[in-house]
Amino acid sequence: MGLTKLTEQQQKEFQRLSRIYWREARKCESAKAYLAGCVMIGSYLETLLITMMDCYSEEADGTGKAPKDTKPLTRWTLEELLTVAMAAGWLPENKFGPHVEFARKIRNFVHPGRYGMEHPRGRITHKWFETQFEIASACRGWLAHHNNESLFKLMKDDGLL
């Protein structure tokens, strides 16, 4: 089917946004605004996944898990991005499955209906923030590992190593 690719301008914007979301999450932590921080970290993870899908669109499409409609990559949900990333092996499901689901749910507490139904009268504490931060950091590490392995393979195939 083929995934829609990001334009060069969109690629740059997503790189910029990932840095902004990361910094904003840290500011939220300092301000003890843990819900806002969890949302920022979830958005950071989402930007990483969108850029990963763009870089490795053939791998992503090859999983058979990409959304069936041809909506642009920028309109995918975090759930769709995570499903494809796990199917592609970028985030091994046996290591990340329940953790990324937790991260997605917490990020979605930005929606009052979700928060009210799934965490009524509950607070998002520093512990929740730290867990969200650890999950996103681990995901970033695995995505970087996949990227490094792909680059190493390309260099080897081209006789550069």
Short mmCIF file of N, CA and C in Angstrom, two decimals:
data_model
loop_
_atom_site.label_atom_id
_atom_site.label_comp_id
_atom_site.label_asym_id
_atom_site.label_seq_id
_atom_site.Cartn_x
_atom_site.Cartn_y
_atom_site.Cartn_z
N MET A 1 0.84 -1.19 0.00
CA MET A 1 0.00 0.00 0.00
C MET A 1 0.88 1.24 0.00
N GLY A 2 1.88 1.30 0.83
CA GLY A 2 2.78 2.43 0.89
C GLY A 2 2.31 3.52 1.83
N LEU A 3 3.15 3.83 2.78
CA LEU A 3 2.84 4.89 3.72
C LEU A 3 3.16 6.24 3.09
N THR A 4 2.42 7.23 3.50
CA THR A 4 2.73 8.58 3.03
C THR A 4 3.99 9.04 3.75
N LYS A 5 4.85 9.69 3.04
CA LYS A 5 6.10 10.17 3.62
C LYS A 5 5.94 11.62 4.08
N LEU A 6 6.75 11.99 5.04
CA LEU A 6 6.77 13.37 5.49
C LEU A 6 7.54 14.22 4.48
N THR A 7 7.15 15.46 4.36
CA THR A 7 7.94 16.39 3.56
C THR A 7 9.19 16.75 4.36
N GLU A 8 10.15 17.35 3.71
CA GLU A 8 11.36 17.77 4.40
C GLU A 8 11.03 18.78 5.50
N GLN A 9 10.09 19.67 5.21
CA GLN A 9 9.66 20.66 6.20
C GLN A 9 9.00 19.96 7.40
N GLN A 10 8.17 18.96 7.15
CA GLN A 10 7.55 18.22 8.25
C GLN A 10 8.59 17.47 9.07
N GLN A 11 9.58 16.88 8.41
CA GLN A 11 10.64 16.18 9.13
C GLN A 11 11.34 17.13 10.11
N LYS A 12 11.68 18.30 9.63
CA LYS A 12 12.34 19.29 10.48
C LYS A 12 11.44 19.72 11.63
N GLU A 13 10.17 19.88 11.33
CA GLU A 13 9.23 20.30 12.37
C GLU A 13 9.08 19.23 13.46
N PHE A 14 9.04 17.97 13.06
CA PHE A 14 8.93 16.90 14.05
C PHE A 14 10.19 16.79 14.89
N GLN A 15 11.35 17.02 14.30
CA GLN A 15 12.59 17.04 15.08
C GLN A 15 12.55 18.18 16.10
N ARG A 16 12.09 19.34 15.65
CA ARG A 16 11.97 20.49 16.54
C ARG A 16 10.98 20.21 17.66
N LEU A 17 9.83 19.64 17.29
CA LEU A 17 8.80 19.34 18.29
C LEU A 17 9.28 18.33 19.34
N SER A 18 10.05 17.35 18.91
CA SER A 18 10.53 16.36 19.89
C SER A 18 11.39 17.04 20.95
N ARG A 19 12.22 17.99 20.54
CA ARG A 19 13.05 18.72 21.51
C ARG A 19 12.17 19.58 22.42
N ILE A 20 11.17 20.23 21.85
CA ILE A 20 10.27 21.08 22.64
C ILE A 20 9.51 20.24 23.67
N TYR A 21 8.94 19.12 23.24
CA TYR A 21 8.18 18.28 24.16
C TYR A 21 9.05 17.78 25.31
N TRP A 22 10.28 17.42 25.00
CA TRP A 22 11.20 16.93 26.03
C TRP A 22 11.49 18.03 27.05
N ARG A 23 11.83 19.23 26.55
CA ARG A 23 12.11 20.35 27.46
C ARG A 23 10.88 20.73 28.28
N GLU A 24 9.72 20.75 27.63
CA GLU A 24 8.49 21.10 28.34
C GLU A 24 8.18 20.08 29.44
N ALA A 25 8.43 18.81 29.16
CA ALA A 25 8.19 17.78 30.18
C ALA A 25 9.07 18.03 31.40
N ARG A 26 10.31 18.40 31.17
CA ARG A 26 11.21 18.67 32.28
C ARG A 26 10.77 19.91 33.06
N LYS A 27 10.28 20.91 32.36
CA LYS A 27 9.74 22.10 33.04
C LYS A 27 8.52 21.71 33.89
N CYS A 28 7.69 20.84 33.35
CA CYS A 28 6.51 20.39 34.10
C CYS A 28 6.92 19.67 35.37
N GLU A 29 7.98 18.88 35.28
CA GLU A 29 8.46 18.18 36.47
C GLU A 29 8.88 19.19 37.53
N SER A 30 9.64 20.20 37.13
CA SER A 30 10.09 21.22 38.08
C SER A 30 8.91 21.94 38.73
N ALA A 31 7.85 22.13 37.95
CA ALA A 31 6.67 22.84 38.45
C ALA A 31 5.69 21.91 39.16
N LYS A 32 6.03 20.63 39.24
CA LYS A 32 5.16 19.61 39.84
C LYS A 32 3.84 19.49 39.10
N ALA A 33 3.87 19.76 37.81
CA ALA A 33 2.70 19.62 36.92
C ALA A 33 2.83 18.26 36.22
N TYR A 34 2.60 17.21 36.98
CA TYR A 34 2.92 15.86 36.51
C TYR A 34 2.00 15.37 35.39
N LEU A 35 0.74 15.72 35.44
CA LEU A 35 -0.14 15.34 34.33
C LEU A 35 0.34 15.98 33.04
N ALA A 36 0.60 17.27 33.08
CA ALA A 36 1.09 17.97 31.88
C ALA A 36 2.41 17.36 31.41
N GLY A 37 3.27 17.01 32.34
CA GLY A 37 4.54 16.38 31.99
C GLY A 37 4.35 15.03 31.32
N CYS A 38 3.41 14.25 31.83
CA CYS A 38 3.13 12.94 31.22
C CYS A 38 2.60 13.10 29.80
N VAL A 39 1.78 14.10 29.59
CA VAL A 39 1.25 14.37 28.25
C VAL A 39 2.40 14.78 27.32
N MET A 40 3.29 15.63 27.81
CA MET A 40 4.44 16.07 27.00
C MET A 40 5.35 14.89 26.65
N ILE A 41 5.60 14.03 27.61
CA ILE A 41 6.46 12.87 27.34
C ILE A 41 5.79 11.94 26.33
N GLY A 42 4.49 11.74 26.47
CA GLY A 42 3.77 10.92 25.50
C GLY A 42 3.82 11.53 24.11
N SER A 43 3.73 12.84 24.03
CA SER A 43 3.83 13.53 22.73
C SER A 43 5.24 13.43 22.17
N TYR A 44 6.22 13.47 23.03
CA TYR A 44 7.62 13.27 22.61
C TYR A 44 7.76 11.89 21.97
N LEU A 45 7.24 10.87 22.64
CA LEU A 45 7.31 9.51 22.10
C LEU A 45 6.60 9.43 20.76
N GLU A 46 5.48 10.09 20.65
CA GLU A 46 4.73 10.09 19.39
C GLU A 46 5.55 10.71 18.26
N THR A 47 6.26 11.80 18.52
CA THR A 47 7.08 12.41 17.47
C THR A 47 8.21 11.47 17.05
N LEU A 48 8.80 10.77 18.02
CA LEU A 48 9.85 9.81 17.67
C LEU A 48 9.31 8.72 16.76
N LEU A 49 8.13 8.22 17.09
CA LEU A 49 7.55 7.14 16.29
C LEU A 49 7.16 7.60 14.89
N ILE A 50 6.65 8.81 14.78
CA ILE A 50 6.30 9.33 13.46
C ILE A 50 7.55 9.44 12.59
N THR A 51 8.63 9.97 13.14
CA THR A 51 9.85 10.09 12.35
C THR A 51 10.44 8.72 12.02
N MET A 52 10.29 7.78 12.93
CA MET A 52 10.77 6.42 12.67
C MET A 52 9.96 5.78 11.53
N MET A 53 8.65 5.97 11.56
CA MET A 53 7.79 5.43 10.49
C MET A 53 8.19 6.05 9.14
N ASP A 54 8.53 7.31 9.17
CA ASP A 54 8.93 7.99 7.95
C ASP A 54 10.25 7.42 7.42
N CYS A 55 11.22 7.25 8.31
CA CYS A 55 12.53 6.74 7.90
C CYS A 55 12.47 5.29 7.42
N TYR A 56 11.64 4.50 8.05
CA TYR A 56 11.57 3.07 7.75
C TYR A 56 10.18 2.69 7.28
N SER A 57 9.66 3.48 6.34
CA SER A 57 8.28 3.28 5.89
C SER A 57 8.05 1.91 5.25
N GLU A 58 9.04 1.38 4.54
CA GLU A 58 8.87 0.06 3.93
C GLU A 58 8.75 -1.02 5.00
N GLU A 59 9.58 -0.93 6.03
CA GLU A 59 9.49 -1.87 7.14
C GLU A 59 8.13 -1.75 7.83
N ALA A 60 7.73 -0.52 8.08
CA ALA A 60 6.45 -0.29 8.75
C ALA A 60 5.30 -0.84 7.92
N ASP A 61 5.31 -0.55 6.64
CA ASP A 61 4.25 -1.02 5.75
C ASP A 61 4.26 -2.55 5.66
N GLY A 62 5.45 -3.13 5.70
CA GLY A 62 5.60 -4.57 5.60
C GLY A 62 5.05 -5.35 6.78
N THR A 63 4.76 -4.68 7.87
CA THR A 63 4.20 -5.38 9.04
C THR A 63 2.75 -5.80 8.82
N GLY A 64 2.08 -5.12 7.90
CA GLY A 64 0.65 -5.37 7.70
C GLY A 64 -0.21 -4.78 8.81
N LYS A 65 0.40 -4.02 9.69
CA LYS A 65 -0.32 -3.44 10.84
C LYS A 65 -0.62 -1.96 10.66
N ALA A 66 -0.13 -1.37 9.58
CA ALA A 66 -0.39 0.05 9.33
C ALA A 66 -1.88 0.25 9.09
N PRO A 67 -2.40 1.41 9.43
CA PRO A 67 -3.83 1.67 9.19
C PRO A 67 -4.19 1.38 7.73
N LYS A 68 -5.33 0.76 7.54
CA LYS A 68 -5.75 0.35 6.20
C LYS A 68 -6.15 1.53 5.33
N ASP A 69 -6.73 2.55 5.92
CA ASP A 69 -7.02 3.74 5.11
C ASP A 69 -5.71 4.47 4.85
N THR A 70 -5.67 5.26 3.87
CA THR A 70 -4.42 5.89 3.48
C THR A 70 -4.27 7.28 4.10
N LYS A 71 -4.59 7.37 5.37
CA LYS A 71 -4.42 8.67 6.03
C LYS A 71 -2.94 8.99 6.18
N PRO A 72 -2.63 10.27 6.14
CA PRO A 72 -1.23 10.67 6.26
C PRO A 72 -0.63 10.23 7.59
N LEU A 73 0.64 10.00 7.59
CA LEU A 73 1.37 9.58 8.78
C LEU A 73 1.15 10.55 9.94
N THR A 74 0.99 11.80 9.63
CA THR A 74 0.79 12.82 10.67
C THR A 74 -0.56 12.68 11.36
N ARG A 75 -1.45 11.86 10.83
CA ARG A 75 -2.79 11.68 11.43
C ARG A 75 -2.93 10.34 12.15
N TRP A 76 -1.86 9.55 12.17
CA TRP A 76 -1.92 8.28 12.89
C TRP A 76 -2.07 8.54 14.38
N THR A 77 -2.73 7.64 15.06
CA THR A 77 -2.86 7.74 16.51
C THR A 77 -1.61 7.13 17.16
N LEU A 78 -1.40 7.47 18.41
CA LEU A 78 -0.29 6.88 19.14
C LEU A 78 -0.46 5.36 19.20
N GLU A 79 -1.67 4.90 19.35
CA GLU A 79 -1.92 3.45 19.38
C GLU A 79 -1.49 2.79 18.07
N GLU A 80 -1.82 3.41 16.94
CA GLU A 80 -1.41 2.86 15.64
C GLU A 80 0.10 2.86 15.49
N LEU A 81 0.74 3.92 15.91
CA LEU A 81 2.19 4.02 15.83
C LEU A 81 2.86 2.94 16.67
N LEU A 82 2.37 2.75 17.88
CA LEU A 82 2.94 1.73 18.77
C LEU A 82 2.72 0.32 18.22
N THR A 83 1.54 0.07 17.67
CA THR A 83 1.24 -1.24 17.11
C THR A 83 2.22 -1.59 16.00
N VAL A 84 2.46 -0.65 15.10
CA VAL A 84 3.38 -0.89 13.98
C VAL A 84 4.82 -1.02 14.50
N ALA A 85 5.22 -0.18 15.43
CA ALA A 85 6.59 -0.24 15.97
C ALA A 85 6.86 -1.59 16.62
N MET A 86 5.88 -2.13 17.33
CA MET A 86 6.07 -3.43 17.95
C MET A 86 6.06 -4.55 16.91
N ALA A 87 5.18 -4.44 15.92
CA ALA A 87 5.12 -5.45 14.87
C ALA A 87 6.42 -5.46 14.05
N ALA A 88 7.03 -4.31 13.89
CA ALA A 88 8.28 -4.21 13.14
C ALA A 88 9.48 -4.67 13.97
N GLY A 89 9.28 -4.84 15.26
CA GLY A 89 10.36 -5.26 16.14
C GLY A 89 11.21 -4.11 16.64
N TRP A 90 10.81 -2.89 16.34
CA TRP A 90 11.57 -1.73 16.82
C TRP A 90 11.42 -1.60 18.33
N LEU A 91 10.26 -1.93 18.82
CA LEU A 91 9.98 -1.99 20.25
C LEU A 91 9.46 -3.39 20.53
N PRO A 92 10.32 -4.32 20.93
CA PRO A 92 9.87 -5.70 21.12
C PRO A 92 8.67 -5.78 22.07
N GLU A 93 7.62 -6.42 21.60
CA GLU A 93 6.38 -6.47 22.37
C GLU A 93 6.58 -7.15 23.72
N ASN A 94 7.42 -8.17 23.78
CA ASN A 94 7.62 -8.86 25.05
C ASN A 94 8.29 -7.97 26.10
N LYS A 95 9.01 -6.94 25.65
CA LYS A 95 9.64 -6.00 26.59
C LYS A 95 8.81 -4.75 26.82
N PHE A 96 8.05 -4.34 25.80
CA PHE A 96 7.41 -3.04 25.83
C PHE A 96 5.89 -3.05 25.88
N GLY A 97 5.26 -4.16 25.50
CA GLY A 97 3.81 -4.19 25.36
C GLY A 97 3.02 -3.49 26.46
N PRO A 98 3.06 -4.01 27.68
CA PRO A 98 2.27 -3.36 28.74
C PRO A 98 2.78 -1.97 29.11
N HIS A 99 4.06 -1.74 28.95
CA HIS A 99 4.63 -0.44 29.33
C HIS A 99 4.17 0.67 28.38
N VAL A 100 4.22 0.40 27.08
CA VAL A 100 3.80 1.44 26.15
C VAL A 100 2.29 1.65 26.21
N GLU A 101 1.57 0.61 26.55
CA GLU A 101 0.12 0.77 26.73
C GLU A 101 -0.15 1.70 27.92
N PHE A 102 0.61 1.54 28.99
CA PHE A 102 0.51 2.44 30.15
C PHE A 102 0.83 3.87 29.71
N ALA A 103 1.92 4.05 28.96
CA ALA A 103 2.33 5.38 28.51
C ALA A 103 1.25 6.02 27.64
N ARG A 104 0.66 5.23 26.78
CA ARG A 104 -0.40 5.74 25.89
C ARG A 104 -1.61 6.17 26.71
N LYS A 105 -2.00 5.33 27.68
CA LYS A 105 -3.17 5.66 28.50
C LYS A 105 -2.95 6.95 29.29
N ILE A 106 -1.76 7.08 29.87
CA ILE A 106 -1.47 8.27 30.66
C ILE A 106 -1.44 9.50 29.76
N ARG A 107 -0.84 9.39 28.59
CA ARG A 107 -0.81 10.52 27.66
C ARG A 107 -2.24 10.93 27.29
N ASN A 108 -3.12 9.95 27.15
CA ASN A 108 -4.49 10.23 26.75
C ASN A 108 -5.35 10.81 27.89
N PHE A 109 -4.78 10.93 29.08
CA PHE A 109 -5.51 11.60 30.16
C PHE A 109 -5.69 13.09 29.88
N VAL A 110 -5.08 13.57 28.80
CA VAL A 110 -5.31 14.94 28.38
C VAL A 110 -6.79 15.12 28.02
N HIS A 111 -7.46 14.02 27.66
CA HIS A 111 -8.88 14.05 27.33
C HIS A 111 -9.69 13.87 28.62
N PRO A 112 -10.53 14.83 28.99
CA PRO A 112 -11.27 14.75 30.26
C PRO A 112 -12.10 13.48 30.39
N GLY A 113 -12.71 13.04 29.31
CA GLY A 113 -13.51 11.82 29.38
C GLY A 113 -12.68 10.62 29.75
N ARG A 114 -11.50 10.51 29.19
CA ARG A 114 -10.62 9.38 29.50
C ARG A 114 -10.17 9.45 30.95
N TYR A 115 -9.72 10.64 31.36
CA TYR A 115 -9.24 10.80 32.73
C TYR A 115 -10.35 10.46 33.71
N GLY A 116 -11.53 11.02 33.47
CA GLY A 116 -12.65 10.81 34.38
C GLY A 116 -13.11 9.36 34.45
N MET A 117 -13.05 8.65 33.35
CA MET A 117 -13.50 7.26 33.32
C MET A 117 -12.43 6.29 33.82
N GLU A 118 -11.18 6.55 33.48
CA GLU A 118 -10.12 5.59 33.79
C GLU A 118 -9.35 5.89 35.07
N HIS A 119 -9.46 7.12 35.58
CA HIS A 119 -8.71 7.50 36.78
C HIS A 119 -9.51 8.51 37.60
N PRO A 120 -10.79 8.20 37.87
CA PRO A 120 -11.64 9.17 38.55
C PRO A 120 -11.08 9.56 39.92
N ARG A 121 -11.09 10.85 40.14
CA ARG A 121 -10.66 11.43 41.41
C ARG A 121 -9.21 11.09 41.77
N GLY A 122 -8.46 10.57 40.80
CA GLY A 122 -7.06 10.22 41.06
C GLY A 122 -6.13 11.35 40.67
N ARG A 123 -4.95 11.31 41.23
CA ARG A 123 -3.92 12.30 40.91
C ARG A 123 -2.82 11.61 40.12
N ILE A 124 -2.20 12.37 39.25
CA ILE A 124 -1.00 11.91 38.57
C ILE A 124 0.17 12.43 39.39
N THR A 125 0.92 11.52 39.95
CA THR A 125 2.00 11.86 40.88
C THR A 125 3.36 11.85 40.18
N HIS A 126 4.36 12.26 40.93
CA HIS A 126 5.73 12.24 40.42
C HIS A 126 6.12 10.82 40.01
N LYS A 127 5.67 9.84 40.74
CA LYS A 127 5.98 8.44 40.40
C LYS A 127 5.45 8.10 39.00
N TRP A 128 4.24 8.54 38.70
CA TRP A 128 3.67 8.30 37.37
C TRP A 128 4.52 9.01 36.31
N PHE A 129 4.91 10.25 36.61
CA PHE A 129 5.75 11.01 35.70
C PHE A 129 7.06 10.27 35.44
N GLU A 130 7.71 9.83 36.50
CA GLU A 130 8.98 9.12 36.35
C GLU A 130 8.82 7.84 35.54
N THR A 131 7.73 7.13 35.76
CA THR A 131 7.47 5.91 34.98
C THR A 131 7.30 6.25 33.51
N GLN A 132 6.55 7.29 33.22
CA GLN A 132 6.34 7.73 31.84
C GLN A 132 7.69 8.12 31.21
N PHE A 133 8.49 8.83 31.95
CA PHE A 133 9.82 9.25 31.49
C PHE A 133 10.71 8.04 31.19
N GLU A 134 10.71 7.06 32.08
CA GLU A 134 11.53 5.85 31.89
C GLU A 134 11.08 5.05 30.67
N ILE A 135 9.78 4.96 30.47
CA ILE A 135 9.27 4.23 29.31
C ILE A 135 9.70 4.93 28.02
N ALA A 136 9.53 6.23 27.95
CA ALA A 136 9.92 6.98 26.75
C ALA A 136 11.42 6.89 26.51
N SER A 137 12.20 6.95 27.56
CA SER A 137 13.66 6.85 27.42
C SER A 137 14.07 5.47 26.91
N ALA A 138 13.43 4.44 27.43
CA ALA A 138 13.74 3.08 26.96
C ALA A 138 13.33 2.91 25.50
N CYS A 139 12.18 3.44 25.13
CA CYS A 139 11.74 3.38 23.73
C CYS A 139 12.73 4.10 22.83
N ARG A 140 13.16 5.28 23.25
CA ARG A 140 14.14 6.04 22.48
C ARG A 140 15.41 5.22 22.27
N GLY A 141 15.85 4.54 23.30
CA GLY A 141 17.04 3.70 23.19
C GLY A 141 16.89 2.57 22.19
N TRP A 142 15.74 1.92 22.22
CA TRP A 142 15.50 0.82 21.27
C TRP A 142 15.36 1.34 19.85
N LEU A 143 14.71 2.46 19.66
CA LEU A 143 14.58 3.04 18.32
C LEU A 143 15.95 3.46 17.80
N ALA A 144 16.77 4.03 18.64
CA ALA A 144 18.13 4.42 18.24
C ALA A 144 18.95 3.18 17.89
N HIS A 145 18.78 2.12 18.67
CA HIS A 145 19.49 0.87 18.40
C HIS A 145 19.13 0.34 17.01
N HIS A 146 17.83 0.35 16.69
CA HIS A 146 17.40 -0.12 15.36
C HIS A 146 18.02 0.76 14.28
N ASN A 147 18.01 2.04 14.50
CA ASN A 147 18.58 2.98 13.53
C ASN A 147 20.07 2.71 13.34
N ASN A 148 20.79 2.53 14.43
CA ASN A 148 22.23 2.27 14.35
C ASN A 148 22.51 0.96 13.62
N GLU A 149 21.74 -0.07 13.93
CA GLU A 149 21.93 -1.36 13.27
C GLU A 149 21.67 -1.24 11.77
N SER A 150 20.66 -0.50 11.39
CA SER A 150 20.35 -0.31 9.97
C SER A 150 21.48 0.43 9.25
N LEU A 151 22.00 1.47 9.90
CA LEU A 151 23.12 2.21 9.31
C LEU A 151 24.36 1.34 9.19
N PHE A 152 24.63 0.56 10.21
CA PHE A 152 25.77 -0.35 10.18
C PHE A 152 25.64 -1.34 9.03
N LYS A 153 24.46 -1.89 8.84
CA LYS A 153 24.23 -2.84 7.75
C LYS A 153 24.43 -2.17 6.39
N LEU A 154 23.89 -0.96 6.22
CA LEU A 154 24.07 -0.25 4.96
C LEU A 154 25.55 0.02 4.67
N MET A 155 26.28 0.44 5.69
CA MET A 155 27.70 0.72 5.52
C MET A 155 28.47 -0.55 5.17
N LYS A 156 28.09 -1.64 5.81
CA LYS A 156 28.73 -2.93 5.52
C LYS A 156 28.41 -3.38 4.10
N ASP A 157 27.14 -3.26 3.72
CA ASP A 157 26.73 -3.64 2.36
C ASP A 157 27.42 -2.80 1.30
N ASP A 158 27.72 -1.54 1.61
CA ASP A 158 28.39 -0.65 0.67
C ASP A 158 29.92 -0.77 0.71
N GLY A 159 30.41 -1.68 1.55
CA GLY A 159 31.85 -1.91 1.63
C GLY A 159 32.60 -0.86 2.42
N LEU A 160 31.88 -0.09 3.19
CA LEU A 160 32.53 0.95 3.99
C LEU A 160 33.08 0.41 5.30
N LEU A 161 32.68 -0.78 5.67
CA LEU A 161 33.18 -1.42 6.89
C LEU A 161 33.72 -2.80 6.58
#
